[in-house]
Amino acid sequence: VKTLLKLSKKHTLVKKLLSQIKDLLKEVEKPVRIMEFCGGHTHSLLKYGLDVALSPEVEFFHGPGCPVCVLSLNRLELALKVAQEKDVIFTTYGDLLRIPNSEGISLLSLRAAGKDIRMLSNAMEALKIAKTNPSKLVVFFAIGFETTTPATAFLLEITKAEKIPNLKVISNHLLTPAILNYIFKKNGVYIDGIIGPGHVSAIIGAKAYEGVTAKFNLPMVISGFEPLDMLLALKLLVEKIFQRENGVFIAYTRAVTCEGNQKAKELMGRVFKVRKNFPWRGLGDIPFSGLALKEEYEAWDGERIFEIPDISEVSKGCLCGIILQGKAKPKECKLFGKLCTPGTPIGPCMVSSEGACLAYFKYKGSL
Ligand code: SF4
């Protein structure tokens, strides 16, 4: 709140938007329930104190938009298994390295024990590593929503064109409309509106969510991640909620269009196909929610070489699976701030830089 107050002193627009939202909300009898899909939005809300500034008129429910948090345990075990194989260089994006399995083993601890595990800042680095290490098998463990999928698709197209044999990709790419559809179908609609993902929508376009908003009769406003972006999106969303208008609306117009990035969508379509089912952490198998490599890319498909471990989810008191559905808040977890802290994380929501538990710990304190 202090940050937001500081901002509103400096920026008249922040002050104006905040008071406009407050005005809209002054007649409400019970809190307006808003889900922010992205972990990035959760962090912005808490960092700038938007949640407190709009309380008690608005209650925020944190959504599943943290790709590292939703990686299932059997996929995590697959990563750990592959990283320990002889003559393998294991590559992936940063956050995944710190996620522990149920025995506390992480890619980071394996790296400390001498395994060749490398953190990438972009997918194409995996190709460079493969070319400079022809005697090794380089595995790119690809994670992320539609934001990072085009980069993996591009990597695969170039790898195929250059006929590089020693690079394999294990795809854990996920589809965001499918998870929203699943959550509301399973739990019923317990919110009034959604703050939609900004970066994902820049790729797939706002239209991609129209099926969900029509089916569950909800408004969604696509938002950027700065506090002003979020205030603008919240104002529009509250208006749409009161007008009882469902549909997808764009507040993040400098990055998002209705159709999205056509080239990126075509690229994804050439390389990936939708899986019938894909496991999500704490949620189980979700139909049509993940992407696999098409047959034309089977020579580079890591899933054809490495068997996926068949392990069931063990929670040991971690509520991540429930938090990711917006059905519990981090502080409801008995381990929060006690056994589970950023220094001693138990679940992915405390590890990932986009995780809701980390956001609460950083911005709301440990108790
Ligand atoms: Fe899981 Fe830790 Fe969050 Fe609890 S506080 S839900 S154990 S990540």
Coordinates of C-alpha atoms and ligand atoms in Angstrom, one line a residue:
V1 CA 0.0 0.0 0.0
K2 CA 2.9 2.3 0.8
T3 CA 4.2 1.8 -2.7
L4 CA 0.8 2.6 -4.2
L5 CA 0.3 5.6 -2.0
K6 CA 3.8 6.8 -3.1
L7 CA 2.8 6.2 -6.7
S8 CA -0.5 8.0 -6.3
K9 CA 1.2 11.1 -4.9
K10 CA 3.5 11.2 -7.9
H11 CA 1.0 10.1 -10.6
T12 CA -2.3 11.8 -10.9
L13 CA -3.5 9.0 -13.2
V14 CA -3.0 6.4 -10.5
K15 CA -4.9 8.5 -8.0
K16 CA -7.7 9.1 -10.5
L17 CA -8.1 5.5 -11.5
L18 CA -8.1 4.4 -7.9
S19 CA -10.8 6.8 -6.9
Q20 CA -12.8 5.9 -10.0
I21 CA -12.7 2.2 -9.1
K22 CA -13.6 3.0 -5.5
D23 CA -16.5 5.1 -6.7
L24 CA -17.8 2.2 -8.8
L25 CA -17.5 -0.1 -5.8
K26 CA -19.1 2.1 -3.1
E27 CA -22.5 0.5 -3.4
V28 CA -21.4 -3.1 -3.3
E29 CA -22.9 -5.2 -0.5
K30 CA -20.5 -8.1 -0.8
P31 CA -17.0 -8.3 -2.2
V32 CA -16.5 -8.5 -5.9
R33 CA -14.5 -11.7 -6.6
I34 CA -11.8 -11.3 -9.1
M35 CA -9.3 -13.9 -10.3
E36 CA -6.0 -12.8 -11.7
F37 CA -4.8 -15.6 -13.9
C38 CA -1.1 -14.8 -14.0
G39 CA 1.4 -15.2 -11.2
G40 CA 3.0 -12.0 -12.5
H41 CA -0.3 -10.2 -11.8
T42 CA -0.4 -11.6 -8.3
H43 CA 3.0 -10.3 -7.6
S44 CA 2.1 -6.8 -9.0
L45 CA -1.1 -6.7 -6.9
L46 CA 0.7 -7.5 -3.7
K47 CA 3.8 -5.6 -4.4
Y48 CA 2.0 -2.3 -5.0
G49 CA -0.7 -3.0 -2.4
L50 CA -3.6 -2.9 -4.9
D51 CA -5.3 -5.8 -3.1
V52 CA -5.3 -3.8 0.2
A53 CA -6.2 -0.5 -1.5
L54 CA -9.3 -2.2 -2.9
S55 CA -10.2 -4.2 0.2
P56 CA -12.8 -5.1 1.4
E57 CA -14.8 -4.3 -1.7
V58 CA -12.7 -6.6 -3.9
E59 CA -11.4 -10.0 -3.1
F60 CA -8.7 -11.5 -5.2
F61 CA -8.4 -15.2 -6.1
H62 CA -5.1 -16.2 -7.4
G63 CA -5.1 -18.3 -10.6
P64 CA -3.0 -21.1 -12.1
G65 CA -0.8 -18.9 -14.3
C66 CA 2.6 -20.0 -13.1
P67 CA 4.0 -22.6 -15.4
V68 CA 6.7 -23.8 -13.0
C69 CA 4.1 -24.2 -10.2
V70 CA 1.8 -26.3 -12.3
L71 CA 4.5 -28.8 -13.5
S72 CA 3.3 -32.2 -12.3
L73 CA 5.4 -34.3 -10.0
N74 CA 5.9 -37.1 -12.6
R75 CA 7.2 -34.5 -15.1
L76 CA 9.5 -33.1 -12.4
E77 CA 10.8 -36.6 -11.7
L78 CA 11.3 -37.1 -15.4
A79 CA 13.5 -33.9 -15.4
L80 CA 15.5 -35.2 -12.5
K81 CA 15.9 -38.6 -14.1
V82 CA 17.0 -37.3 -17.5
A83 CA 19.5 -34.9 -15.8
Q84 CA 21.2 -37.8 -14.1
E85 CA 21.7 -39.8 -17.4
K86 CA 25.2 -40.5 -18.5
D87 CA 26.5 -38.1 -21.3
V88 CA 23.5 -35.9 -21.1
I89 CA 23.6 -32.1 -20.9
F90 CA 20.3 -31.1 -19.4
T91 CA 19.0 -27.6 -20.2
T92 CA 15.9 -25.6 -19.1
Y93 CA 14.7 -22.2 -17.9
G94 CA 15.8 -20.9 -14.5
D95 CA 12.9 -21.3 -12.0
L96 CA 12.6 -25.0 -12.6
L97 CA 16.1 -25.6 -11.1
R98 CA 15.0 -25.0 -7.5
I99 CA 11.8 -27.0 -7.4
P100 CA 12.3 -30.0 -5.0
N101 CA 10.7 -33.4 -5.4
S102 CA 9.1 -35.1 -2.4
E103 CA 12.6 -36.1 -1.2
G104 CA 14.0 -32.6 -1.5
I105 CA 16.0 -33.3 -4.6
S106 CA 16.1 -30.5 -7.2
L107 CA 18.0 -29.9 -10.4
L108 CA 20.0 -27.4 -8.5
S109 CA 21.1 -30.1 -5.9
L110 CA 22.0 -32.4 -8.8
R111 CA 24.0 -29.7 -10.4
A112 CA 25.9 -29.2 -7.1
A113 CA 26.6 -32.9 -7.1
G114 CA 28.3 -32.6 -10.5
K115 CA 25.6 -33.2 -13.1
D116 CA 25.8 -31.1 -16.3
I117 CA 22.6 -29.0 -15.9
R118 CA 22.5 -25.6 -17.6
M119 CA 20.1 -22.7 -17.2
L120 CA 19.0 -21.1 -20.4
S121 CA 17.8 -17.6 -21.0
N122 CA 16.4 -18.5 -24.4
A123 CA 15.6 -21.7 -26.2
M124 CA 18.2 -21.2 -29.0
E125 CA 21.0 -21.6 -26.5
A126 CA 20.2 -25.3 -26.4
L127 CA 21.1 -25.6 -30.1
K128 CA 24.4 -23.8 -29.6
I129 CA 25.2 -26.2 -26.7
A130 CA 24.3 -29.2 -28.9
K131 CA 26.6 -28.0 -31.7
T132 CA 29.6 -27.4 -29.5
N133 CA 29.1 -30.8 -27.7
P134 CA 28.4 -33.3 -30.5
S135 CA 29.4 -36.3 -28.4
K136 CA 26.7 -35.5 -25.8
L137 CA 23.0 -35.7 -25.9
V138 CA 21.5 -32.2 -25.1
V139 CA 18.0 -32.3 -23.7
F140 CA 15.9 -29.1 -23.6
F141 CA 13.2 -29.5 -21.0
A142 CA 10.7 -27.0 -22.4
I143 CA 8.3 -25.4 -20.0
G144 CA 5.8 -22.6 -20.2
F145 CA 2.5 -21.4 -21.5
E146 CA 1.9 -20.1 -25.0
T147 CA 4.4 -17.3 -24.3
T148 CA 7.4 -19.5 -24.5
T149 CA 6.0 -22.1 -27.0
P150 CA 6.9 -20.2 -30.2
A151 CA 10.6 -20.1 -29.1
T152 CA 10.6 -23.9 -28.7
A153 CA 8.9 -24.3 -32.0
F154 CA 11.5 -22.1 -33.7
L155 CA 14.3 -24.1 -32.0
L156 CA 12.8 -27.3 -33.4
E157 CA 12.4 -25.9 -36.9
I158 CA 16.0 -24.8 -37.0
T159 CA 17.3 -28.0 -35.5
K160 CA 15.4 -30.0 -38.0
A161 CA 16.6 -27.8 -40.9
E162 CA 20.2 -28.1 -39.8
K163 CA 19.8 -31.9 -39.1
I164 CA 21.3 -31.6 -35.6
P165 CA 21.0 -35.2 -34.2
N166 CA 22.0 -34.7 -30.6
L167 CA 19.4 -32.2 -29.4
K168 CA 16.1 -33.6 -28.0
V169 CA 13.2 -31.6 -26.7
I170 CA 10.8 -32.7 -23.9
S171 CA 7.7 -30.5 -24.3
N172 CA 5.8 -29.5 -21.2
H173 CA 4.0 -26.6 -22.9
L174 CA 0.6 -25.8 -21.7
L175 CA -2.6 -24.2 -23.0
T176 CA -4.2 -21.5 -20.9
P177 CA -7.8 -21.5 -22.1
A178 CA -8.0 -25.3 -21.3
I179 CA -7.1 -24.8 -17.7
L180 CA -9.6 -22.0 -17.1
N181 CA -12.3 -24.2 -18.7
Y182 CA -11.3 -27.1 -16.5
I183 CA -11.2 -25.1 -13.2
F184 CA -14.7 -23.6 -13.7
K185 CA -16.2 -26.8 -15.0
K186 CA -14.8 -28.7 -12.0
N187 CA -15.4 -26.2 -9.2
G188 CA -18.3 -24.2 -10.6
V189 CA -18.0 -20.4 -11.2
Y190 CA -16.9 -18.9 -7.9
I191 CA -15.7 -15.6 -9.2
D192 CA -17.2 -12.5 -10.9
G193 CA -14.5 -11.7 -13.4
I194 CA -11.0 -12.5 -14.6
I195 CA -7.8 -10.4 -15.1
G196 CA -6.5 -12.2 -18.2
P197 CA -2.9 -13.0 -19.0
G198 CA -1.0 -10.2 -20.8
H199 CA 2.0 -12.0 -22.3
V200 CA 0.2 -15.1 -23.3
S201 CA -2.6 -13.1 -25.0
A202 CA 0.0 -11.2 -27.0
I203 CA 0.7 -14.5 -28.7
I204 CA -2.7 -16.3 -28.9
G205 CA -4.9 -13.2 -29.0
A206 CA -7.8 -12.2 -26.8
K207 CA -10.2 -14.2 -28.9
A208 CA -8.7 -17.4 -27.6
Y209 CA -10.6 -16.9 -24.4
E210 CA -14.0 -16.1 -25.9
G211 CA -15.2 -19.7 -25.5
V212 CA -14.5 -19.7 -21.8
T213 CA -16.1 -16.3 -21.1
A214 CA -19.2 -17.2 -23.0
K215 CA -19.5 -20.7 -21.5
F216 CA -19.2 -19.4 -17.9
N217 CA -20.8 -16.0 -18.5
L218 CA -17.8 -14.0 -17.2
P219 CA -16.0 -10.9 -18.3
M220 CA -12.2 -11.0 -18.7
V221 CA -10.0 -8.0 -19.1
I222 CA -6.5 -8.6 -20.5
S223 CA -4.0 -6.6 -18.4
G224 CA -0.4 -5.6 -18.5
F225 CA 1.8 -5.9 -15.4
E226 CA 2.6 -2.4 -14.3
P227 CA 0.4 -0.9 -11.5
L228 CA -1.2 1.5 -13.9
D229 CA -2.0 -1.3 -16.3
M230 CA -3.6 -3.2 -13.5
L231 CA -5.7 -0.3 -12.3
L232 CA -6.9 0.4 -15.8
A233 CA -7.8 -3.3 -16.3
L234 CA -9.5 -3.5 -12.9
K235 CA -11.6 -0.4 -13.6
L236 CA -12.8 -1.9 -16.9
L237 CA -13.4 -5.3 -15.3
V238 CA -15.5 -3.9 -12.4
E239 CA -17.6 -1.9 -15.0
K240 CA -18.2 -5.1 -17.0
I241 CA -19.1 -7.0 -13.9
F242 CA -21.7 -4.4 -12.9
Q243 CA -23.0 -4.2 -16.5
R244 CA -23.2 -8.1 -16.5
E245 CA -21.4 -8.2 -19.8
N246 CA -19.5 -11.3 -20.6
G247 CA -16.7 -11.4 -23.2
V248 CA -13.0 -10.6 -23.5
F249 CA -11.8 -7.0 -23.3
I250 CA -8.3 -5.7 -23.8
A251 CA -6.8 -3.1 -21.5
Y252 CA -3.2 -4.0 -22.5
T253 CA -3.6 -2.6 -26.0
R254 CA 0.1 -1.8 -26.5
A255 CA 0.8 -5.5 -26.6
V256 CA -2.4 -7.5 -27.2
T257 CA -4.8 -7.7 -30.2
C258 CA -7.9 -9.9 -30.8
E259 CA -6.1 -12.2 -33.1
G260 CA -2.6 -12.3 -31.5
N261 CA 0.6 -13.0 -33.3
Q262 CA -0.3 -14.8 -36.5
K263 CA 3.3 -15.8 -37.3
A264 CA 3.9 -17.3 -33.9
K265 CA 0.6 -19.2 -34.0
E266 CA 1.4 -20.7 -37.4
L267 CA 4.9 -21.6 -36.1
M268 CA 3.4 -23.4 -33.1
G269 CA 0.9 -25.1 -35.4
R270 CA 3.6 -26.5 -37.6
V271 CA 5.6 -28.1 -34.8
F272 CA 3.1 -29.0 -32.0
K273 CA -0.1 -30.9 -31.7
V274 CA -2.6 -30.8 -28.8
R275 CA -2.4 -33.8 -26.4
K276 CA -5.6 -35.6 -25.4
N277 CA -4.6 -35.2 -21.7
F278 CA -1.7 -33.6 -19.8
P279 CA -1.0 -33.7 -16.0
W280 CA -1.1 -30.5 -14.0
R281 CA 0.3 -30.3 -10.4
G282 CA -2.5 -30.9 -7.9
L283 CA -5.1 -31.0 -10.6
G284 CA -4.4 -34.3 -12.4
D285 CA -5.0 -34.9 -16.1
I286 CA -6.6 -32.1 -17.9
P287 CA -8.0 -32.7 -21.4
F288 CA -6.5 -30.9 -24.3
S289 CA -4.3 -28.8 -22.1
G290 CA -0.8 -29.6 -23.3
L291 CA 1.3 -29.7 -26.5
A292 CA 3.4 -32.6 -27.9
L293 CA 5.8 -32.6 -30.9
K294 CA 4.2 -33.6 -34.2
E295 CA 5.3 -36.8 -35.9
E296 CA 7.6 -34.9 -38.3
Y297 CA 9.7 -34.0 -35.2
E298 CA 9.9 -37.4 -33.6
A299 CA 13.6 -37.6 -34.2
W300 CA 14.0 -34.7 -31.8
D301 CA 11.3 -35.7 -29.3
G302 CA 12.9 -36.6 -25.9
E303 CA 9.7 -38.4 -24.8
R304 CA 10.5 -41.1 -27.3
I305 CA 13.7 -41.9 -25.5
F306 CA 13.0 -41.3 -21.9
E307 CA 10.2 -43.0 -20.1
I308 CA 7.9 -40.8 -17.9
P309 CA 8.0 -42.0 -14.3
D310 CA 4.6 -43.3 -13.1
I311 CA 4.3 -41.6 -9.7
S312 CA 1.3 -40.2 -8.0
E313 CA 1.1 -36.7 -6.5
V314 CA 2.1 -36.6 -2.8
S315 CA 1.3 -33.3 -1.1
K316 CA 2.7 -33.7 2.4
G317 CA 0.6 -30.7 3.5
C318 CA 1.5 -28.4 0.6
L319 CA -1.7 -26.7 -0.7
C320 CA -0.2 -25.6 -4.0
G321 CA -2.7 -27.6 -6.0
I322 CA -5.6 -25.9 -4.2
I323 CA -4.0 -22.4 -4.3
L324 CA -3.5 -22.7 -8.1
Q325 CA -7.3 -23.1 -8.5
G326 CA -7.9 -19.9 -6.5
K327 CA -9.6 -22.0 -3.8
A328 CA -7.2 -21.2 -0.9
K329 CA -4.8 -18.4 -0.1
P330 CA -1.1 -19.1 0.8
K331 CA -1.5 -18.2 4.4
E332 CA -4.1 -21.0 4.8
C333 CA -1.2 -23.5 4.4
K334 CA 0.0 -24.6 7.8
L335 CA 3.6 -24.8 6.4
F336 CA 3.6 -21.2 5.1
G337 CA 6.4 -19.1 6.7
K338 CA 7.2 -21.9 9.1
L339 CA 8.6 -25.0 7.4
C340 CA 8.1 -23.4 4.0
T341 CA 10.0 -20.2 3.2
P342 CA 11.8 -18.9 0.2
G343 CA 15.0 -20.3 1.7
T344 CA 13.5 -23.7 2.5
P345 CA 10.7 -24.0 -0.1
I346 CA 8.5 -27.1 0.0
G347 CA 6.1 -26.5 -2.8
P348 CA 6.5 -24.8 -6.2
C349 CA 4.4 -21.8 -5.3
M350 CA 7.1 -20.8 -2.9
V351 CA 10.0 -21.5 -5.3
S352 CA 8.8 -19.9 -8.5
S353 CA 9.4 -16.2 -9.0
E354 CA 5.7 -16.1 -10.1
G355 CA 4.4 -18.3 -7.3
A356 CA 1.6 -17.0 -5.0
C357 CA 3.2 -18.2 -1.8
L358 CA 6.4 -16.3 -2.6
A359 CA 4.4 -13.2 -3.3
Y360 CA 2.7 -13.4 0.1
F361 CA 6.0 -14.0 1.9
K362 CA 7.7 -11.1 0.1
Y363 CA 5.0 -8.5 0.3
K364 CA 2.8 -9.6 3.2
G365 CA 5.3 -11.0 5.7
S366 CA 5.7 -14.5 6.9
L367 CA 3.0 -14.6 9.6
Ligands
SF4_1 FE1 3.1 -25.4 -0.7 FE2 4.8 -23.9 0.8 FE3 2.8 -22.7 -0.4 FE4 2.3 -24.3 1.6 S1 3.5 -22.4 1.7 S2 1.2 -24.2 -0.3 S3 3.9 -25.9 1.3 S4 4.5 -23.8 -1.4

